[in-house]
mmCIF file of C-alpha atoms in Angstrom:
data_model
loop_
_atom_site.group_PDB
_atom_site.id
_atom_site.type_symbol
_atom_site.label_atom_id
_atom_site.label_comp_id
_atom_site.label_asym_id
_atom_site.label_seq_id
_atom_site.Cartn_x
_atom_site.Cartn_y
_atom_site.Cartn_z
ATOM 1 C CA THR A 1361 -37.489 9.835 -48.029
ATOM 2 C CA VAL A 1362 -37.355 6.548 -46.131
ATOM 3 C CA ARG A 1363 -34.325 5.406 -48.138
ATOM 4 C CA TRP A 1364 -32.608 8.686 -47.240
ATOM 5 C CA GLY A 1365 -33.431 8.083 -43.573
ATOM 6 C CA ILE A 1366 -31.842 4.626 -43.685
ATOM 7 C CA ARG A 1367 -28.725 6.154 -45.197
ATOM 8 C CA ALA A 1368 -28.711 8.756 -42.423
ATOM 9 C CA ARG A 1369 -28.795 6.022 -39.777
ATOM 10 C CA ARG A 1370 -25.920 4.165 -41.446
ATOM 11 C CA GLU A 1371 -23.770 7.284 -41.637
ATOM 12 C CA ALA A 1372 -24.630 8.322 -38.096
ATOM 13 C CA SER A 1373 -23.542 4.899 -36.786
ATOM 14 C CA THR A 1374 -19.998 6.291 -36.836
ATOM 15 C CA LEU A 1375 -20.919 7.955 -33.540
ATOM 16 C CA ARG A 1376 -21.439 4.567 -31.864
ATOM 17 C CA ALA A 1377 -18.428 2.760 -33.310
ATOM 18 C CA GLU A 1378 -14.908 3.105 -31.950
ATOM 19 C CA PRO A 1379 -13.122 4.951 -34.798
ATOM 20 C CA ALA A 1380 -9.540 4.118 -35.702
ATOM 21 C CA GLU A 1381 -8.830 7.852 -35.521
ATOM 22 C CA PRO A 1382 -10.664 10.631 -33.669
ATOM 23 C CA LEU A 1383 -13.636 11.974 -35.585
ATOM 24 C CA THR A 1384 -13.202 15.420 -37.058
ATOM 25 C CA THR A 1385 -15.559 18.082 -35.790
ATOM 26 C CA ARG A 1386 -17.143 18.335 -39.232
ATOM 27 C CA VAL A 1387 -17.847 14.586 -39.452
ATOM 28 C CA ARG A 1388 -19.267 14.510 -35.926
ATOM 29 C CA ALA A 1389 -21.554 17.480 -36.623
ATOM 30 C CA ARG A 1390 -22.819 15.981 -39.881
ATOM 31 C CA ALA A 1391 -23.399 12.603 -38.238
ATOM 32 C CA LEU A 1392 -25.395 14.154 -35.382
ATOM 33 C CA LEU A 1393 -27.515 16.171 -37.783
ATOM 34 C CA ARG A 1394 -28.234 13.141 -39.975
ATOM 35 C CA LEU A 1395 -29.008 10.977 -36.960
ATOM 36 C CA GLY A 1396 -31.484 13.657 -35.861
ATOM 37 C CA ALA A 1397 -33.090 13.645 -39.299
ATOM 38 C CA PHE A 1398 -33.487 9.871 -39.085
ATOM 39 C CA HIS A 1399 -35.152 10.102 -35.659
ATOM 40 C CA PHE A 1400 -37.456 12.748 -37.117
ATOM 41 C CA LEU A 1401 -38.523 10.412 -39.923
ATOM 42 C CA LEU A 1402 -39.383 7.758 -37.327
ATOM 43 C CA GLY A 1403 -41.414 10.203 -35.248
ATOM 44 C CA ASP A 1404 -38.998 10.072 -32.294
ATOM 45 C CA TYR A 1405 -39.044 13.829 -31.870
ATOM 46 C CA GLY A 1406 -37.298 14.022 -28.501
ATOM 47 C CA ALA A 1407 -34.291 12.134 -29.859
ATOM 48 C CA ALA A 1408 -34.418 14.179 -33.068
ATOM 49 C CA ILE A 1409 -34.304 17.486 -31.217
ATOM 50 C CA ARG A 1410 -31.412 16.347 -28.999
ATOM 51 C CA SER A 1411 -29.313 15.099 -31.921
ATOM 52 C CA ILE A 1412 -29.991 18.105 -34.147
ATOM 53 C CA GLU A 1413 -29.335 20.658 -31.413
ATOM 54 C CA SER A 1414 -26.082 18.860 -30.573
ATOM 55 C CA GLY A 1415 -25.129 18.844 -34.252
ATOM 56 C CA LEU A 1416 -25.885 22.543 -34.625
ATOM 57 C CA SER A 1417 -23.756 23.290 -31.571
ATOM 58 C CA VAL A 1418 -20.815 21.145 -32.703
ATOM 59 C CA GLY A 1419 -21.050 22.478 -36.252
ATOM 60 C CA GLN A 1420 -21.079 26.202 -35.480
ATOM 61 C CA GLY A 1421 -18.922 28.085 -37.970
ATOM 62 C CA LEU A 1422 -18.435 25.086 -40.258
ATOM 63 C CA GLU A 1423 -19.510 25.120 -43.893
ATOM 64 C CA ILE A 1424 -22.101 22.352 -43.672
ATOM 65 C CA ASP A 1425 -25.157 24.362 -44.659
ATOM 66 C CA ASP A 1426 -26.849 21.415 -46.390
ATOM 67 C CA ASP A 1427 -26.968 19.288 -43.229
ATOM 68 C CA VAL A 1428 -27.694 22.307 -41.044
ATOM 69 C CA GLY A 1429 -30.607 23.165 -43.320
ATOM 70 C CA CYS A 1430 -32.020 19.626 -43.089
ATOM 71 C CA GLY A 1431 -31.773 19.796 -39.321
ATOM 72 C CA LEU A 1432 -33.597 23.116 -39.271
ATOM 73 C CA VAL A 1433 -36.370 21.675 -41.468
ATOM 74 C CA SER A 1434 -36.869 18.873 -38.958
ATOM 75 C CA LEU A 1435 -36.951 21.270 -35.999
ATOM 76 C CA GLY A 1436 -39.410 23.496 -37.850
ATOM 77 C CA ALA A 1437 -41.722 20.612 -38.715
ATOM 78 C CA ILE A 1438 -41.719 19.390 -35.106
ATOM 79 C CA ALA A 1439 -42.503 22.861 -33.773
ATOM 80 C CA GLY A 1440 -45.353 23.184 -36.264
ATOM 81 C CA TRP A 1441 -47.026 19.923 -35.251
ATOM 82 C CA ARG A 1442 -46.642 20.978 -31.625
ATOM 83 C CA GLY A 1443 -48.560 24.149 -32.394
ATOM 84 C CA ASP A 1444 -45.728 26.701 -32.099
ATOM 85 C CA ALA A 1445 -46.107 28.577 -35.365
ATOM 86 C CA GLU A 1446 -43.552 31.326 -34.736
ATOM 87 C CA VAL A 1447 -40.739 28.977 -33.737
ATOM 88 C CA ALA A 1448 -41.589 26.704 -36.677
ATOM 89 C CA ARG A 1449 -41.599 29.590 -39.126
ATOM 90 C CA THR A 1450 -38.224 30.835 -37.864
ATOM 91 C CA TYR A 1451 -36.556 27.439 -38.301
ATOM 92 C CA LEU A 1452 -38.103 26.823 -41.717
ATOM 93 C CA GLU A 1453 -37.219 30.250 -43.091
ATOM 94 C CA GLN A 1454 -33.625 29.724 -41.925
ATOM 95 C CA ALA A 1455 -33.622 26.342 -43.668
ATOM 96 C CA LEU A 1456 -34.999 27.909 -46.839
ATOM 97 C CA ALA A 1457 -32.242 30.524 -46.741
ATOM 98 C CA CYS A 1458 -29.639 27.740 -46.341
ATOM 99 C CA GLY A 1459 -31.001 25.880 -49.336
ATOM 100 C CA ARG A 1460 -30.995 28.935 -51.558
ATOM 101 C CA ARG A 1461 -27.547 30.018 -50.399
ATOM 102 C CA VAL A 1462 -25.856 26.704 -51.224
ATOM 103 C CA GLY A 1463 -28.051 25.956 -54.246
ATOM 104 C CA GLU A 1464 -29.439 22.672 -52.874
ATOM 105 C CA THR A 1465 -32.735 22.151 -54.671
ATOM 106 C CA TYR A 1466 -33.858 19.249 -52.470
ATOM 107 C CA LEU A 1467 -33.350 21.349 -49.317
ATOM 108 C CA THR A 1468 -35.142 24.365 -50.787
ATOM 109 C CA ALA A 1469 -38.030 22.193 -51.962
ATOM 110 C CA ASP A 1470 -38.287 20.478 -48.568
ATOM 111 C CA ALA A 1471 -38.316 23.765 -46.651
ATOM 112 C CA LEU A 1472 -41.028 25.103 -48.972
ATOM 113 C CA PHE A 1473 -43.041 21.897 -48.455
ATOM 114 C CA GLU A 1474 -42.920 22.215 -44.664
ATOM 115 C CA LEU A 1475 -43.771 25.924 -44.860
ATOM 116 C CA ALA A 1476 -46.764 24.976 -47.024
ATOM 117 C CA ARG A 1477 -47.922 22.463 -44.414
ATOM 118 C CA LEU A 1478 -47.381 24.991 -41.631
ATOM 119 C CA ASN A 1479 -49.471 27.659 -43.346
ATOM 120 C CA GLY A 1480 -52.200 25.133 -44.065
ATOM 121 C CA SER A 1481 -52.311 23.990 -40.437
ATOM 122 C CA PHE A 1482 -52.801 27.552 -39.290
ATOM 123 C CA GLY A 1483 -55.466 28.400 -41.862
ATOM 124 C CA ASP A 1484 -53.657 30.337 -44.601
ATOM 125 C CA PHE A 1485 -54.633 28.022 -47.449
ATOM 126 C CA ALA A 1486 -53.782 30.470 -50.233
ATOM 127 C CA GLU A 1487 -50.204 30.866 -48.987
ATOM 128 C CA SER A 1488 -49.992 27.113 -48.428
ATOM 129 C CA LYS A 1489 -50.924 26.477 -52.061
ATOM 130 C CA ARG A 1490 -48.454 29.095 -53.305
ATOM 131 C CA LEU A 1491 -45.565 27.534 -51.373
ATOM 132 C CA ALA A 1492 -46.544 24.003 -52.426
ATOM 133 C CA HIS A 1493 -46.685 25.083 -56.088
ATOM 134 C CA GLU A 1494 -43.179 26.579 -55.758
ATOM 135 C CA SER A 1495 -41.857 23.397 -54.132
ATOM 136 C CA LEU A 1496 -43.467 21.302 -56.862
ATOM 137 C CA ALA A 1497 -42.053 23.436 -59.673
ATOM 138 C CA LEU A 1498 -38.511 23.211 -58.257
ATOM 139 C CA SER A 1499 -38.786 19.467 -57.688
ATOM 140 C CA ARG A 1500 -40.221 18.807 -61.134
ATOM 141 C CA ALA A 1501 -37.523 20.868 -62.866
ATOM 142 C CA ALA A 1502 -34.785 18.992 -60.998
ATOM 143 C CA GLY A 1503 -36.395 15.563 -61.465
ATOM 144 C CA LEU A 1504 -36.703 15.026 -57.695
ATOM 145 C CA THR A 1505 -39.610 12.590 -57.654
ATOM 146 C CA ASP A 1506 -39.530 12.113 -53.844
ATOM 147 C CA TRP A 1507 -40.041 15.821 -53.308
ATOM 148 C CA MET A 1508 -42.631 16.088 -56.079
ATOM 149 C CA ILE A 1509 -44.693 13.535 -54.142
ATOM 150 C CA ARG A 1510 -44.457 15.572 -50.959
ATOM 151 C CA ALA A 1511 -45.259 18.859 -52.695
ATOM 152 C CA LEU A 1512 -48.292 17.361 -54.430
ATOM 153 C CA ASN A 1513 -49.503 16.078 -51.075
ATOM 154 C CA ALA A 1514 -49.246 19.511 -49.463
ATOM 155 C CA LEU A 1515 -50.913 21.118 -52.472
ATOM 156 C CA ALA A 1516 -53.741 18.592 -52.354
ATOM 157 C CA TRP A 1517 -54.427 19.155 -48.661
ATOM 158 C CA ALA A 1518 -54.521 22.929 -49.008
ATOM 159 C CA THR A 1519 -56.805 22.605 -52.029
ATOM 160 C CA SER A 1520 -59.153 20.204 -50.231
ATOM 161 C CA CYS A 1521 -59.405 22.588 -47.277
ATOM 162 C CA SER A 1522 -60.692 25.192 -49.728
ATOM 163 C CA GLY A 1523 -63.463 22.764 -50.739
ATOM 164 C CA GLU A 1524 -62.016 22.065 -54.215
ATOM 165 C CA TYR A 1525 -62.297 18.298 -53.922
ATOM 166 C CA ASP A 1526 -61.943 17.322 -57.594
ATOM 167 C CA GLU A 1527 -58.745 19.301 -58.018
ATOM 168 C CA ALA A 1528 -57.386 18.073 -54.695
ATOM 169 C CA GLU A 1529 -58.059 14.454 -55.614
ATOM 170 C CA ALA A 1530 -56.237 14.897 -58.919
ATOM 171 C CA TYR A 1531 -53.146 16.060 -57.004
ATOM 172 C CA PHE A 1532 -53.394 13.130 -54.579
ATOM 173 C CA ARG A 1533 -53.736 10.665 -57.458
ATOM 174 C CA GLU A 1534 -50.713 12.118 -59.261
ATOM 175 C CA SER A 1535 -48.792 11.821 -56.001
ATOM 176 C CA LEU A 1536 -49.900 8.186 -55.638
ATOM 177 C CA ASP A 1537 -48.869 7.313 -59.200
ATOM 178 C CA LEU A 1538 -45.411 8.794 -58.664
ATOM 179 C CA ALA A 1539 -44.964 7.078 -55.293
ATOM 180 C CA GLN A 1540 -45.990 3.699 -56.692
ATOM 181 C CA GLY A 1541 -43.638 4.230 -59.623
ATOM 182 C CA ILE A 1542 -40.569 4.521 -57.376
ATOM 183 C CA GLY A 1543 -41.776 2.242 -54.570
ATOM 184 C CA ASP A 1544 -42.001 5.066 -52.033
ATOM 185 C CA SER A 1545 -43.987 3.492 -49.169
ATOM 186 C CA TYR A 1546 -44.223 6.732 -47.245
ATOM 187 C CA GLY A 1547 -45.581 8.594 -50.262
ATOM 188 C CA ILE A 1548 -48.046 5.804 -51.027
ATOM 189 C CA GLY A 1549 -49.420 5.976 -47.499
ATOM 190 C CA MET A 1550 -49.812 9.761 -47.626
ATOM 191 C CA ALA A 1551 -51.628 9.648 -50.950
ATOM 192 C CA GLN A 1552 -53.932 6.773 -49.991
ATOM 193 C CA ASP A 1553 -54.992 8.630 -46.859
ATOM 194 C CA GLY A 1554 -55.542 11.784 -48.889
ATOM 195 C CA ILE A 1555 -57.752 10.099 -51.485
ATOM 196 C CA GLY A 1556 -59.590 8.350 -48.664
ATOM 197 C CA TRP A 1557 -60.147 11.698 -46.970
ATOM 198 C CA ILE A 1558 -61.615 13.149 -50.167
ATOM 199 C CA ALA A 1559 -63.868 10.096 -50.511
ATOM 200 C CA TRP A 1560 -65.060 10.625 -46.914
ATOM 201 C CA CYS A 1561 -65.720 14.334 -47.590
ATOM 202 C CA VAL A 1562 -67.794 13.433 -50.656
ATOM 203 C CA GLY A 1563 -69.533 10.648 -48.712
ATOM 204 C CA GLY A 1564 -72.409 8.569 -50.013
ATOM 205 C CA GLU A 1565 -71.298 5.730 -52.259
ATOM 206 C CA ARG A 1566 -67.629 6.554 -51.675
ATOM 207 C CA LEU A 1567 -67.666 5.734 -47.943
ATOM 208 C CA ASP A 1568 -66.488 2.165 -48.580
ATOM 209 C CA GLU A 1569 -63.623 3.494 -50.685
ATOM 210 C CA ALA A 1570 -62.720 5.958 -47.950
ATOM 211 C CA GLU A 1571 -62.486 3.187 -45.370
ATOM 212 C CA GLU A 1572 -60.462 0.914 -47.646
ATOM 213 C CA ARG A 1573 -57.904 3.557 -48.591
ATOM 214 C CA ILE A 1574 -57.470 4.909 -45.064
ATOM 215 C CA GLN A 1575 -57.055 1.357 -43.751
ATOM 216 C CA LEU A 1576 -54.222 0.937 -46.266
ATOM 217 C CA SER A 1577 -52.588 4.136 -45.024
ATOM 218 C CA VAL A 1578 -52.910 2.964 -41.399
ATOM 219 C CA ALA A 1579 -51.204 -0.328 -42.251
ATOM 220 C CA GLN A 1580 -48.448 1.544 -44.112
ATOM 221 C CA ALA A 1581 -47.816 3.913 -41.198
ATOM 222 C CA ARG A 1582 -47.654 0.980 -38.771
ATOM 223 C CA GLU A 1583 -45.144 -0.806 -40.978
ATOM 224 C CA LEU A 1584 -42.939 2.288 -41.231
ATOM 225 C CA GLY A 1585 -43.265 3.130 -37.532
ATOM 226 C CA ASP A 1586 -44.453 6.644 -38.430
ATOM 227 C CA ASN A 1587 -46.470 7.490 -35.325
ATOM 228 C CA LEU A 1588 -47.427 10.994 -36.435
ATOM 229 C CA ALA A 1589 -48.927 9.757 -39.705
ATOM 230 C CA LEU A 1590 -50.535 6.826 -37.876
ATOM 231 C CA SER A 1591 -52.200 9.188 -35.412
ATOM 232 C CA ASN A 1592 -53.627 11.270 -38.253
ATOM 233 C CA ASN A 1593 -54.806 8.237 -40.231
ATOM 234 C CA LEU A 1594 -56.514 6.694 -37.205
ATOM 235 C CA GLY A 1595 -58.431 9.940 -36.740
ATOM 236 C CA ASP A 1596 -59.579 9.843 -40.344
ATOM 237 C CA LEU A 1597 -60.640 6.227 -39.895
ATOM 238 C CA ALA A 1598 -62.551 7.153 -36.732
ATOM 239 C CA LEU A 1599 -64.570 9.714 -38.700
ATOM 240 C CA VAL A 1600 -65.560 6.991 -41.177
ATOM 241 C CA ALA A 1601 -66.621 4.774 -38.266
ATOM 242 C CA LEU A 1602 -68.730 7.623 -36.866
ATOM 243 C CA ASP A 1603 -70.500 7.964 -40.212
ATOM 244 C CA ARG A 1604 -71.310 4.261 -40.004
ATOM 245 C CA ASP A 1605 -72.642 4.746 -36.432
ATOM 246 C CA ASN A 1606 -69.940 2.391 -35.185
ATOM 247 C CA HIS A 1607 -69.192 4.435 -32.090
ATOM 248 C CA GLY A 1608 -67.208 1.762 -30.263
ATOM 249 C CA LEU A 1609 -64.804 1.411 -33.179
ATOM 250 C CA ALA A 1610 -64.538 5.187 -33.540
ATOM 251 C CA ARG A 1611 -63.685 5.478 -29.851
ATOM 252 C CA SER A 1612 -61.044 2.755 -30.158
ATOM 253 C CA TYR A 1613 -59.364 4.422 -33.138
ATOM 254 C CA ALA A 1614 -59.452 7.830 -31.469
ATOM 255 C CA GLN A 1615 -58.058 6.547 -28.185
ATOM 256 C CA GLU A 1616 -55.122 4.905 -29.941
ATOM 257 C CA GLY A 1617 -54.568 8.007 -32.070
ATOM 258 C CA LEU A 1618 -54.717 10.261 -28.998
ATOM 259 C CA ALA A 1619 -52.110 8.180 -27.167
ATOM 260 C CA LEU A 1620 -49.789 8.434 -30.178
ATOM 261 C CA ALA A 1621 -50.404 12.177 -30.523
ATOM 262 C CA ARG A 1622 -49.574 12.763 -26.862
ATOM 263 C CA ALA A 1623 -46.440 10.609 -27.201
ATOM 264 C CA VAL A 1624 -45.115 12.786 -30.051
ATOM 265 C CA ASP A 1625 -46.498 15.960 -28.430
ATOM 266 C CA SER A 1626 -48.601 16.980 -31.441
ATOM 267 C CA ALA A 1627 -51.105 19.700 -30.520
ATOM 268 C CA VAL A 1628 -52.761 19.318 -33.925
ATOM 269 C CA TYR A 1629 -53.623 15.649 -33.477
ATOM 270 C CA VAL A 1630 -54.285 15.733 -29.738
ATOM 271 C CA ALA A 1631 -57.081 18.210 -30.450
ATOM 272 C CA TYR A 1632 -58.285 16.158 -33.432
ATOM 273 C CA HIS A 1633 -58.785 12.999 -31.379
ATOM 274 C CA LEU A 1634 -60.248 14.801 -28.387
ATOM 275 C CA CYS A 1635 -62.961 16.181 -30.688
ATOM 276 C CA ILE A 1636 -63.802 12.699 -31.961
ATOM 277 C CA LEU A 1637 -63.949 11.329 -28.412
ATOM 278 C CA GLY A 1638 -66.132 14.270 -27.413
ATOM 279 C CA ASN A 1639 -68.486 13.442 -30.284
ATOM 280 C CA VAL A 1640 -68.753 9.795 -29.234
ATOM 281 C CA ALA A 1641 -69.395 10.819 -25.627
ATOM 282 C CA ALA A 1642 -72.135 13.221 -26.728
ATOM 283 C CA VAL A 1643 -73.961 10.553 -28.719
ATOM 284 C CA HIS A 1644 -73.901 8.307 -25.646
ATOM 285 C CA ARG A 1645 -75.091 11.114 -23.351
ATOM 286 C CA GLN A 1646 -71.812 11.074 -21.443
ATOM 287 C CA PHE A 1647 -71.815 14.848 -21.317
ATOM 288 C CA ASP A 1648 -69.205 15.393 -18.602
ATOM 289 C CA THR A 1649 -66.710 13.276 -20.542
ATOM 290 C CA GLY A 1650 -67.630 15.106 -23.732
ATOM 291 C CA TYR A 1651 -67.153 18.533 -22.207
ATOM 292 C CA ARG A 1652 -63.802 17.546 -20.685
ATOM 293 C CA CYS A 1653 -62.507 16.339 -24.044
ATOM 294 C CA LEU A 1654 -63.784 19.338 -25.971
ATOM 295 C CA ARG A 1655 -62.674 21.890 -23.397
ATOM 296 C CA GLU A 1656 -59.094 20.596 -23.629
ATOM 297 C CA ALA A 1657 -59.282 20.588 -27.431
ATOM 298 C CA VAL A 1658 -60.552 24.181 -27.558
ATOM 299 C CA GLU A 1659 -57.875 25.347 -25.106
ATOM 300 C CA ILE A 1660 -55.104 23.702 -27.161
ATOM 301 C CA THR A 1661 -56.249 25.108 -30.491
ATOM 302 C CA TRP A 1662 -57.003 28.583 -29.112
ATOM 303 C CA ARG A 1663 -53.634 28.795 -27.349
ATOM 304 C CA SER A 1664 -51.781 27.638 -30.465
ATOM 305 C CA ARG A 1665 -53.934 29.690 -32.868
ATOM 306 C CA LEU A 1666 -54.723 26.592 -34.901
ATOM 307 C CA TRP A 1667 -57.785 28.206 -36.454
ATOM 308 C CA PRO A 1668 -58.963 25.346 -38.713
ATOM 309 C CA GLN A 1669 -58.734 22.908 -35.810
ATOM 310 C CA LEU A 1670 -60.484 25.397 -33.515
ATOM 311 C CA THR A 1671 -63.370 25.565 -35.990
ATOM 312 C CA PHE A 1672 -63.511 21.747 -35.947
ATOM 313 C CA CYS A 1673 -63.572 21.800 -32.134
ATOM 314 C CA LEU A 1674 -66.359 24.398 -31.942
ATOM 315 C CA TYR A 1675 -68.459 22.381 -34.369
ATOM 316 C CA HIS A 1676 -68.223 19.394 -32.040
ATOM 317 C CA VAL A 1677 -69.069 21.569 -29.042
ATOM 318 C CA ALA A 1678 -72.248 22.578 -30.892
ATOM 319 C CA VAL A 1679 -73.026 18.902 -31.598
ATOM 320 C CA LEU A 1680 -72.659 18.096 -27.905
ATOM 321 C CA ILE A 1681 -74.962 20.965 -26.923
ATOM 322 C CA VAL A 1682 -77.614 19.669 -29.326
ATOM 323 C CA HIS A 1683 -77.421 16.195 -27.808
ATOM 324 C CA GLU A 1684 -77.571 17.601 -24.290
ATOM 325 C CA ALA A 1685 -80.563 19.775 -25.133
ATOM 326 C CA ALA A 1686 -82.342 16.746 -26.587
ATOM 327 C CA ALA A 1687 -81.650 14.801 -23.382
ATOM 328 C CA LEU A 1688 -82.987 17.621 -21.207
ATOM 329 C CA MET A 1689 -86.165 17.652 -23.274
ATOM 330 C CA GLY A 1690 -86.564 13.892 -22.972
ATOM 331 C CA GLY A 1691 -85.174 12.906 -26.353
ATOM 332 C CA ALA A 1692 -83.977 9.381 -27.058
ATOM 333 C CA GLY A 1693 -80.366 8.516 -26.342
ATOM 334 C CA ILE A 1694 -78.073 5.574 -26.879
ATOM 335 C CA GLU A 1695 -76.906 5.103 -23.312
ATOM 336 C CA ALA A 1696 -77.693 6.482 -19.889
ATOM 337 C CA SER A 1697 -76.074 9.841 -19.294
ATOM 338 C CA GLU A 1698 -73.385 10.395 -16.689
ATOM 339 C CA ASN A 1699 -75.439 13.473 -15.975
ATOM 340 C CA THR A 1700 -77.127 16.138 -18.083
ATOM 341 C CA GLY A 1701 -74.740 18.829 -16.967
ATOM 342 C CA ALA A 1702 -77.646 21.265 -16.599
ATOM 343 C CA GLU A 1703 -75.594 23.441 -14.243
ATOM 344 C CA ARG A 1704 -73.438 24.513 -17.196
#
């Protein structure tokens, strides 16, 4: 995936050079679409949207369905992370139709992968697994290892969200083996974070492993400049820090992750980090701060219908209420409260 992005940047550089002859409309449209795909891979979503929309406009009526489809996948993925399910679904279904119409397996597999992630984000784990299985089967039959890695990752996440941790970890480990085999840094980072997440879910003796693997994924995301993945991985690392009662470190990870999530306009991860910050505030009896964080998180997830994330938010609201009730009854706290918020 990263190698493809580098190629996209090289081909799109024709837009910046002074060509010996005027660019054809087809070449200009393809270059804009590929430049947009490269920006998408780097997490520069504003630039990605501008380039892809320009490419779609320039390329209207031209037979460039493969590049159009890739552009639509990127637009769909961005809309999904921003919490706009209907717009995301429209783009991704159009991309899937493009892939099937021109017989491009990689495009079809990619659209199915993003549809799997979209369904998982909005709580339809059964449909997410079905789409990921279809993407995996296509990729495996065509020998597309890059897309097998992505499909396995989506399948693993959907499976883990159903509580099937052993099966999910097997998918993540297969994804990691494949990524290491072809030197796919992006795939390695995704898989390491996934295995680390499973280790955190299991807990106990695997907490050290969780921290080690997620730290590796954070370093990988920083190296690649993938701010969306980095935001997610920092949130996962913050949860490990919370389990170790290292609240200062958890706050630091969550604050950095929140800034990145706001920069890429990801509703999913903005809510994620606000919940973690609300949890830290609750433990320290900073109830006003906690309620502000959690209120924003609940509003985002309710408005976007991100049901799994809303459940996560409501859990943390309940945790805050427990801490506040303990404070009102004279229970021990870590720090002095801003106030008990009894008027609520």
